[in-house]
Amino acid sequence: MSGKRSLIRSGTTVDQMVRAIGDRIVTGVLRPGEKLDEASLATRFEVSRTPVREALGQLSAMGLVERRPNRGAIVAVVTQEHLASMFESMAELEGICARFCAERMTGGERRALEVEHQASARLVRLGAEEDYEYFNTEFHTRLYRGAHSTHIYELTVMTRSRLAPFRRAQFRLSGRLAKSWQEHDAIVTAILRGDGASAGIAAKNHVSIVSEASAVFAAVDPASPKAGLAELPS
Amino acid sequence: MSGKRSLIRSGTTVDQMVRAIGDRIVTGVLRPGEKLDEASLATRFEVSRTPVREALGQLSAMGLVERRPNRGAIVAVVTQEHLASMFESMAELEGICARFCAERMTGGERRALEVEHQASARLVRLGAEEDYEYFNTEFHTRLYRGAHSTHIYELTVMTRSRLAPFRRAQFRLSGRLAKSWQEHDAIVTAILRGDGASAGIAAKNHVSIVSEASAVFAAVDPASPKAGLAELPS
DNA sequence: CCAAAGGCAATTGCATGCACTTTTTGCCAT
DNA sequence: ATGGCAAAAAGTGCATGCAATTGCCTTTGG
């Protein structure tokens, strides 16, 4: 083999595979239930099966893929129940983050949060869904960081990853943009006030609402290969 | 070594390795900072290096081991700061579990919780640290289960695993046994009352106290080869 | 025509081998 | 004696190969 790993560089081959496959799952290129063939992935990324196998193992440990012994791996497919549980956890986690933010954010962090938040109002007016979605991710990441708790950060980011496949397109719902901003505003205000309890509640509600918006898509999502039970409405 | 995989059987070889190595980390046989040599582990468990490598990768994804590219793996060594963050998270998570328990546990679960809890009083009177520690684990697991939230359960169990290496011997502290039982009692009472808020607070406090008890050991623990920085408080 | 069984292709699981990186050791020069 | 350098030893990272398991397809009996 002629090693031409210079394209996706950084880290070991396994790390690259974890990122590559993980990204494709999180961004929805690979849909829940889709089969992950080791050989195909190996040729697709021009590596041998070994790093692919290791990557699948790690992704499995992270909960992004599901491994059936001797029967291959598939993108993790979650039940409605588990999905609800993840959203619920997400709400709690974000609540914790917001509460901690209110109590612990530095002056600089508060200022940056406020500034970015205010700036995002423009995206709402323009109806720039794409850009707002990007900002939204940044906003929440800022909250996770602002909690100043490495482990909470890890748990939260990890949970967000696992939810990612199910929350795409949430902003396509009309009016969601403006509502989202208002909810953010409540969180920011409470944080700046140093009111942890309120910030936590606001953040929790924010996620809960998102979860309801996303649930719609989740219900339609099952990309299970077979399970081709009658799906078209008559 | 006559370890033989017949004892830890079930699942693929990789799974067995994950459990085997993970157990040794969680139970403290392998101490934080200790080097994990692939070849040694392979011969120790009578498998080839491949499954060992995969296991280390997964354990790394779980946060139990740390992998330095090209430089081998070590049992995850956490900073004081990160440790505090994990205990803090644990307190929050247990609080959530207890709150959910109060709201969601079935009659049977409540009864079982109560019965087991009362039974444990005997262990306290006998000063049976070993047995109480086992019961304690069961008790908390019961709380995690009773929350009826798969994802919260996963997060909590995972966090507990990562904390395990640092909380051994917590019951050696005199008086800890009785105090622990009283704290459990507050949690159980609140749950049976259906008082989620109180249950959450009680559980959170319980963990916080454990964290303080464990912090003592953590400070002495660093099996890190060097890093002999002054750590004793004046 | 359907159902069960058997064989075949495809795929996973693990072992081994080799290349590359890091670390150690030993030697020489200062 | 010490510092530095070089070569060897150790150990990791990935590819390849082979055995084993699974799923599919064909075949055969009812």
XYZ file of C-alpha atoms (C1' of nucleotides) in Angstrom:
528
model
C 0.000 0.000 0.000
C 1.173 3.456 -0.817
C 0.446 5.483 2.258
C -1.408 8.560 1.088
C -2.932 9.555 4.360
C -1.870 13.128 3.917
C -5.375 14.320 3.095
C -7.345 13.917 6.301
C -4.182 14.211 8.317
C -3.786 14.727 12.055
C -3.730 11.962 14.618
C -3.401 8.299 13.938
C -5.291 6.552 11.199
C -7.742 5.190 13.730
C -8.469 8.664 15.041
C -9.063 9.857 11.536
C -11.472 7.020 10.954
C -13.315 7.729 14.161
C -13.719 11.335 13.136
C -14.555 10.520 9.543
C -17.177 7.913 10.297
C -18.436 9.746 13.359
C -18.898 12.931 11.362
C -20.830 11.116 8.701
C -23.123 9.708 11.330
C -23.565 12.955 13.204
C -24.180 14.954 10.049
C -26.598 12.409 8.766
C -24.682 11.201 5.729
C -24.920 7.786 7.310
C -28.402 7.252 8.609
C -29.444 5.293 11.688
C -29.739 1.634 10.912
C -27.411 1.820 7.937
C -24.982 -1.052 7.650
C -21.318 -0.274 8.136
C -19.336 -2.718 6.088
C -15.738 -2.959 7.209
C -14.309 -3.742 3.803
C -16.265 -0.988 2.078
C -15.243 1.605 4.617
C -11.653 0.416 4.358
C -11.495 0.841 0.601
C -13.547 4.027 0.781
C -10.949 5.624 3.048
C -7.993 3.786 1.569
C -6.867 2.035 4.709
C -6.910 -1.545 5.816
C -9.704 -3.097 7.788
C -7.811 -2.958 11.061
C -8.147 0.755 11.757
C -11.713 0.633 10.535
C -12.479 -2.105 12.999
C -10.893 -0.182 15.833
C -12.788 2.944 14.882
C -16.072 1.046 14.832
C -15.240 -0.344 18.236
C -14.638 3.104 19.651
C -17.722 4.539 18.018
C -19.600 1.665 19.515
C -18.223 2.528 22.933
C -19.425 6.063 22.340
C -22.848 4.815 21.417
C -22.850 6.104 17.865
C -22.768 2.677 16.278
C -24.152 -0.635 17.305
C -22.202 -3.834 16.948
C -23.739 -7.247 16.548
C -21.086 -9.911 17.111
C -20.242 -11.668 13.875
C -22.985 -9.757 12.172
C -21.439 -6.432 11.435
C -22.006 -2.913 12.656
C -24.798 -0.476 11.946
C -25.322 3.156 12.745
C -26.955 3.163 16.147
C -30.663 3.044 15.829
C -32.457 4.221 18.901
C -35.924 3.478 20.034
C -38.392 6.261 20.598
C -38.020 5.576 24.256
C -34.259 5.887 24.246
C -34.481 8.992 22.107
C -36.822 10.597 24.595
C -34.431 9.609 27.341
C -31.555 11.276 25.543
C -33.463 14.487 25.030
C -34.505 14.434 28.619
C -30.891 13.990 29.682
C -29.857 16.743 27.346
C -32.341 19.089 28.957
C -31.020 18.256 32.399
C -27.421 18.618 31.290
C -27.993 21.948 29.613
C -29.838 23.065 32.692
C -26.845 22.208 34.806
C -24.501 23.976 32.408
C -26.585 27.126 32.404
C -26.839 27.101 36.173
C -23.082 26.738 36.496
C -22.561 29.414 33.895
C -24.592 31.856 35.952
C -22.453 31.048 38.949
C -19.037 30.683 37.406
C -18.598 32.451 34.113
C -15.861 35.046 34.080
C -16.570 38.597 33.109
C -15.063 38.002 29.710
C -17.171 34.957 29.080
C -20.333 36.761 30.050
C -19.513 39.637 27.781
C -18.717 37.355 24.870
C -21.912 35.407 25.416
C -23.974 38.564 25.451
C -22.273 40.029 22.402
C -22.624 36.910 20.299
C -26.187 36.448 21.381
C -27.121 39.975 20.427
C -25.349 39.594 17.117
C -27.404 36.527 16.349
C -30.569 38.618 16.413
C -29.575 39.787 12.983
C -29.586 36.230 11.653
C -33.102 35.814 12.971
C -34.311 38.952 11.203
C -32.745 37.719 7.989
C -34.188 34.275 8.456
C -30.731 32.838 7.848
C -31.457 29.334 9.011
C -28.116 27.892 7.981
C -26.104 30.587 9.689
C -28.313 30.566 12.738
C -27.863 26.868 13.120
C -24.126 27.353 13.127
C -24.415 30.151 15.654
C -26.745 28.041 17.739
C -24.149 25.302 18.028
C -21.560 27.864 19.051
C -23.922 29.369 21.577
C -24.571 26.085 23.272
C -20.938 25.088 23.194
C -20.240 28.371 24.919
C -22.651 27.376 27.655
C -21.032 23.963 28.034
C -17.626 25.567 28.312
C -18.806 28.283 30.629
C -19.858 25.703 33.182
C -16.158 25.240 33.940
C -16.588 21.545 34.514
C -14.631 19.266 32.212
C -16.704 16.234 32.899
C -20.074 17.901 32.478
C -18.684 19.275 29.266
C -17.750 15.803 28.073
C -21.094 14.310 28.985
C -22.957 17.120 27.330
C -20.994 17.142 24.115
C -21.229 13.385 23.911
C -24.966 13.428 24.377
C -25.311 16.152 21.808
C -23.393 14.021 19.314
C -25.697 11.134 19.817
C -28.697 13.351 19.387
C -27.322 15.127 16.359
C -28.654 12.633 13.826
C -32.142 13.343 15.084
C -32.201 17.069 15.387
C -31.256 18.165 11.941
C -33.735 20.393 10.260
C -35.188 21.553 13.521
C -34.987 25.142 12.337
C -36.949 24.415 9.212
C -40.015 24.597 11.354
C -41.402 28.031 10.730
C -41.126 30.405 13.600
C -38.579 28.218 15.322
C -35.844 30.750 14.695
C -37.484 33.584 16.550
C -38.642 31.358 19.367
C -35.167 29.927 19.719
C -33.724 33.387 20.060
C -36.198 34.366 22.712
C -35.372 31.258 24.664
C -31.683 32.015 24.346
C -32.436 35.493 25.555
C -34.065 34.194 28.696
C -31.022 32.030 29.381
C -28.538 34.813 28.727
C -30.435 37.286 30.841
C -30.569 34.916 33.771
C -26.883 34.095 33.449
C -25.868 37.733 33.315
C -28.021 38.326 36.343
C -26.151 35.536 38.070
C -29.424 33.764 38.635
C -28.433 30.106 38.392
C -31.821 28.637 39.140
C -33.603 30.639 36.468
C -30.857 30.033 33.936
C -31.082 26.322 34.555
C -34.828 26.253 34.151
C -34.711 28.368 31.022
C -32.074 26.142 29.434
C -33.984 23.038 30.365
C -37.147 24.353 28.790
C -35.256 25.407 25.716
C -34.061 21.877 25.092
C -37.407 20.400 25.897
C -38.966 22.504 23.193
C -36.284 21.526 20.705
C -36.895 17.922 21.592
C -40.540 18.234 20.711
C -39.668 19.845 17.424
C -37.202 17.091 16.630
C -39.405 14.237 17.698
C -41.411 14.804 14.555
C -38.457 13.991 12.375
C -37.339 11.099 14.470
C -40.618 9.377 13.969
C -40.174 9.449 10.220
C -36.512 8.597 10.323
C -36.130 4.820 10.628
C -33.762 4.121 7.771
C -33.698 0.482 8.690
C -32.713 -1.397 5.537
C -35.356 -4.004 5.693
C -38.156 -3.468 8.088
C -39.684 -2.315 4.889
C -43.063 -2.697 6.388
C -45.621 -0.669 4.606
C -44.446 2.857 5.129
C -46.281 4.790 2.519
C -49.528 6.168 3.701
C -52.236 4.854 1.444
C -1.052 -17.281 34.217
C -4.076 -19.501 34.495
C -6.525 -16.693 34.010
C -8.324 -18.480 31.212
C -11.101 -16.812 29.466
C -13.616 -19.401 30.534
C -14.379 -17.406 33.627
C -15.065 -14.063 32.081
C -16.637 -15.677 29.041
C -19.475 -14.274 26.965
C -19.124 -11.948 24.021
C -16.206 -11.612 21.677
C -12.624 -11.671 22.789
C -12.490 -7.921 22.561
C -15.463 -7.580 24.885
C -13.811 -9.883 27.335
C -10.688 -7.802 27.220
C -12.613 -4.611 27.745
C -14.266 -6.090 30.788
C -11.099 -7.715 32.073
C -8.931 -4.642 31.772
C -11.734 -2.289 32.718
C -12.415 -4.291 35.864
C -8.800 -4.199 36.865
C -8.795 -0.452 36.468
C -12.065 0.108 38.279
C -11.147 -2.197 41.120
C -7.767 -0.610 41.456
C -5.608 -3.572 40.488
C -4.256 -1.308 37.815
C -3.589 2.098 39.266
C -3.920 5.461 37.521
C -0.812 6.251 35.553
C 0.222 2.624 35.236
C 1.538 1.647 31.849
C -0.541 -0.761 29.803
C 1.787 -2.754 27.625
C -0.007 -4.379 24.731
C 2.265 -7.378 24.506
C 2.172 -8.053 28.222
C -1.599 -7.834 28.369
C -1.825 -10.068 25.324
C 0.271 -12.831 26.850
C -1.347 -12.292 30.239
C -4.782 -13.013 28.768
C -3.566 -15.461 26.156
C -4.778 -13.603 23.127
C -3.019 -11.733 20.384
C -2.330 -8.048 20.476
C -5.178 -7.172 18.135
C -8.057 -7.633 20.576
C -5.978 -5.982 23.263
C -5.458 -2.991 21.061
C -9.152 -2.742 20.287
C -10.009 -3.044 23.940
C -7.587 -0.278 24.842
C -9.142 1.866 22.156
C -12.613 1.352 23.542
C -11.480 1.912 27.104
C -9.870 5.080 25.871
C -13.159 6.157 24.327
C -14.763 5.480 27.686
C -12.161 7.595 29.413
C -10.708 4.830 31.540
C -7.380 4.755 29.767
C -5.347 7.398 28.081
C -3.592 6.797 24.814
C -0.513 8.618 23.704
C 0.084 8.026 19.999
C 3.107 5.831 19.449
C 3.836 5.985 23.132
C 1.541 3.411 24.602
C -1.464 3.530 26.861
C -1.726 4.219 30.566
C -4.556 4.003 33.034
C -6.233 7.385 32.868
C -4.706 9.750 35.337
C -6.911 12.662 36.177
C -6.019 16.025 37.562
C -7.453 17.213 40.831
C -9.539 19.599 38.846
C -10.979 16.940 36.597
C -11.595 14.689 39.552
C -13.554 17.428 41.274
C -15.478 17.951 38.088
C -16.379 14.281 37.938
C -17.580 14.192 41.511
C -19.565 17.316 40.897
C -21.151 15.723 37.853
C -21.822 12.591 39.815
C -23.645 14.591 42.437
C -25.785 16.241 39.804
C -26.487 12.955 38.055
C -27.432 11.166 41.232
C -29.608 14.087 42.120
C -31.426 13.744 38.821
C -31.796 10.002 39.291
C -33.233 10.396 42.763
C -35.619 13.072 41.580
C -36.817 10.870 38.753
C -37.087 7.924 41.112
C -39.413 9.875 43.339
C -41.558 10.687 40.355
C -41.406 7.469 38.387
C -40.576 4.413 40.430
C -43.175 1.702 40.359
C -44.710 0.383 43.537
C -42.554 -2.700 43.339
C -39.393 -0.703 42.925
C -40.228 1.503 45.851
C -40.926 -1.488 48.016
C -37.711 -3.234 47.010
C -35.722 -0.087 47.637
C -37.190 0.316 51.084
C -36.710 -3.342 51.999
C -33.100 -3.469 50.903
C -32.346 -0.192 52.557
C -33.783 -1.327 55.864
C -31.935 -4.603 55.595
C -28.688 -2.727 55.185
C -29.096 -1.233 58.647
C -27.927 -4.559 59.958
C -24.658 -4.276 58.088
C -24.105 -0.886 59.666
C -24.643 -2.246 63.164
C -22.202 -5.055 62.431
C -19.729 -2.649 60.968
C -19.469 -4.927 57.930
C -17.638 -2.533 55.683
C -17.054 -5.001 52.883
C -20.673 -6.111 52.731
C -21.971 -2.595 53.112
C -19.857 -1.444 50.246
C -21.409 -4.123 48.077
C -24.882 -3.162 49.232
C -24.083 0.467 48.640
C -23.284 -0.206 45.013
C -26.527 -2.110 44.648
C -28.450 0.676 46.302
C -27.139 3.309 43.964
C -27.601 1.117 40.933
C -31.192 0.743 42.042
C -31.540 4.496 42.005
C -30.035 4.741 38.547
C -32.406 2.109 37.265
C -35.383 3.587 39.021
C -34.986 6.820 37.110
C -36.373 4.979 34.095
C -34.131 6.824 31.715
C -31.726 4.714 29.730
C -29.437 7.535 28.842
C -29.202 9.001 32.323
C -28.453 5.495 33.441
C -25.625 5.176 30.953
C -24.122 8.522 31.842
C -24.304 7.787 35.526
C -22.842 4.307 35.372
C -20.101 5.531 33.119
C -19.215 8.367 35.441
C -19.244 6.021 38.375
C -16.796 3.730 36.592
C -14.423 6.549 36.009
C -14.649 7.593 39.611
C -14.314 4.089 40.983
C -10.509 4.085 41.095
C -10.668 7.083 43.402
C -13.361 6.148 45.812
C -12.104 2.881 47.156
C -11.717 2.753 50.880
C -14.191 5.533 51.432
C -15.884 3.410 54.101
C -12.686 2.914 56.021
C -13.231 6.355 57.407
C -14.683 5.796 60.836
C -18.290 6.704 61.197
C -18.750 6.833 57.456
C -20.915 3.737 57.510
C -23.557 5.148 59.827
C -23.536 8.520 58.124
C -23.927 6.881 54.761
C -26.949 4.997 55.984
C -28.551 8.128 57.328
C -28.019 9.874 54.038
C -29.515 6.921 52.210
C -32.422 7.104 54.582
C -33.105 10.708 53.702
C -33.087 9.802 50.020
C -35.344 6.798 50.452
C -37.786 8.688 52.592
C -38.083 11.482 50.085
C -38.525 9.031 47.220
C -41.211 7.081 49.003
C -42.932 10.370 49.750
C -42.788 11.143 46.063
C -40.894 14.300 46.863
C -38.601 14.651 43.866
C -37.007 17.914 44.875
C -35.990 16.692 48.307
C -34.816 13.356 46.987
C -32.654 15.131 44.445
C -31.109 17.407 47.006
C -30.496 14.562 49.439
C -28.812 12.456 46.777
C -26.706 15.364 45.646
C -25.530 16.051 49.171
C -24.806 12.376 49.698
C -22.423 12.287 46.788
C -20.869 15.566 47.730
C -19.986 14.142 51.095
C -18.573 10.993 49.557
C -16.528 13.162 47.259
C -14.968 14.943 50.182
C -14.190 11.645 51.850
C -12.595 10.350 48.686
C -10.692 13.490 47.905
C -8.359 12.603 50.739
C -7.318 9.415 49.049
C -7.149 10.987 45.662
C -4.585 13.446 46.880
C -2.332 10.634 48.011
C -3.073 8.467 45.031
C -1.129 9.811 42.089
C 0.732 6.745 40.939
C 2.137 8.988 38.299
C 5.768 8.033 37.832
C 7.127 11.504 38.166
C 4.954 14.538 38.773
C 6.091 14.597 42.344
C 5.064 18.188 42.790
C 4.405 19.342 46.295
C 0.851 18.394 47.038
C 0.452 18.455 50.754
C -1.603 21.348 52.067
C 0.322 23.371 54.560
C -46.275 -25.071 -4.088
C -44.220 -24.589 0.379
C -40.923 -25.822 3.914
C -36.761 -27.515 5.699
C -31.982 -28.644 5.005
C -27.578 -28.257 3.076
C -23.906 -25.964 0.773
C -21.723 -21.663 -0.896
C -20.438 -16.917 -0.845
C -19.645 -13.079 1.921
C -18.145 -11.035 6.112
C -16.436 -10.871 10.635
C -12.818 -12.068 14.271
C -8.312 -12.849 15.446
C -3.334 -13.826 14.667
C 0.827 -12.755 12.653
C 4.202 -9.919 10.293
C 6.486 -5.854 9.014
C 7.419 -0.832 9.060
C 7.900 3.102 11.725
C 8.389 5.687 16.035
C 10.163 6.229 20.517
C 13.312 5.134 24.102
C 17.257 3.245 25.910
C 22.016 2.032 25.896
C 26.666 2.321 24.970
C 30.429 4.784 23.158
C 33.200 8.645 22.187
C 34.689 13.324 22.701
C 35.189 17.121 25.554
C 32.924 12.506 34.984
C 29.681 14.401 31.795
C 27.278 15.613 27.727
C 25.914 14.308 23.358
C 25.215 11.272 19.581
C 24.289 7.055 17.326
C 22.765 2.570 16.969
C 20.035 -1.007 18.848
C 16.140 -2.537 21.414
C 11.517 -2.134 22.532
C 6.956 -1.121 21.440
C 3.272 0.843 18.688
C 0.508 1.159 14.154
C -1.243 -0.879 10.313
C -1.748 -4.459 6.645
C -2.548 -8.968 5.329
C -4.054 -13.777 5.847
C -6.733 -17.428 7.510
C -10.267 -19.667 10.325
C -14.979 -19.320 11.781
C -19.518 -17.686 11.747
C -23.538 -15.865 9.300
C -26.806 -15.256 5.742
C -28.414 -16.550 1.304
C -29.566 -19.500 -2.234
C -30.357 -23.690 -4.069
C -32.039 -28.136 -3.722
C -34.909 -31.762 -2.118
C -38.686 -33.923 0.228
C -43.436 -33.554 1.587
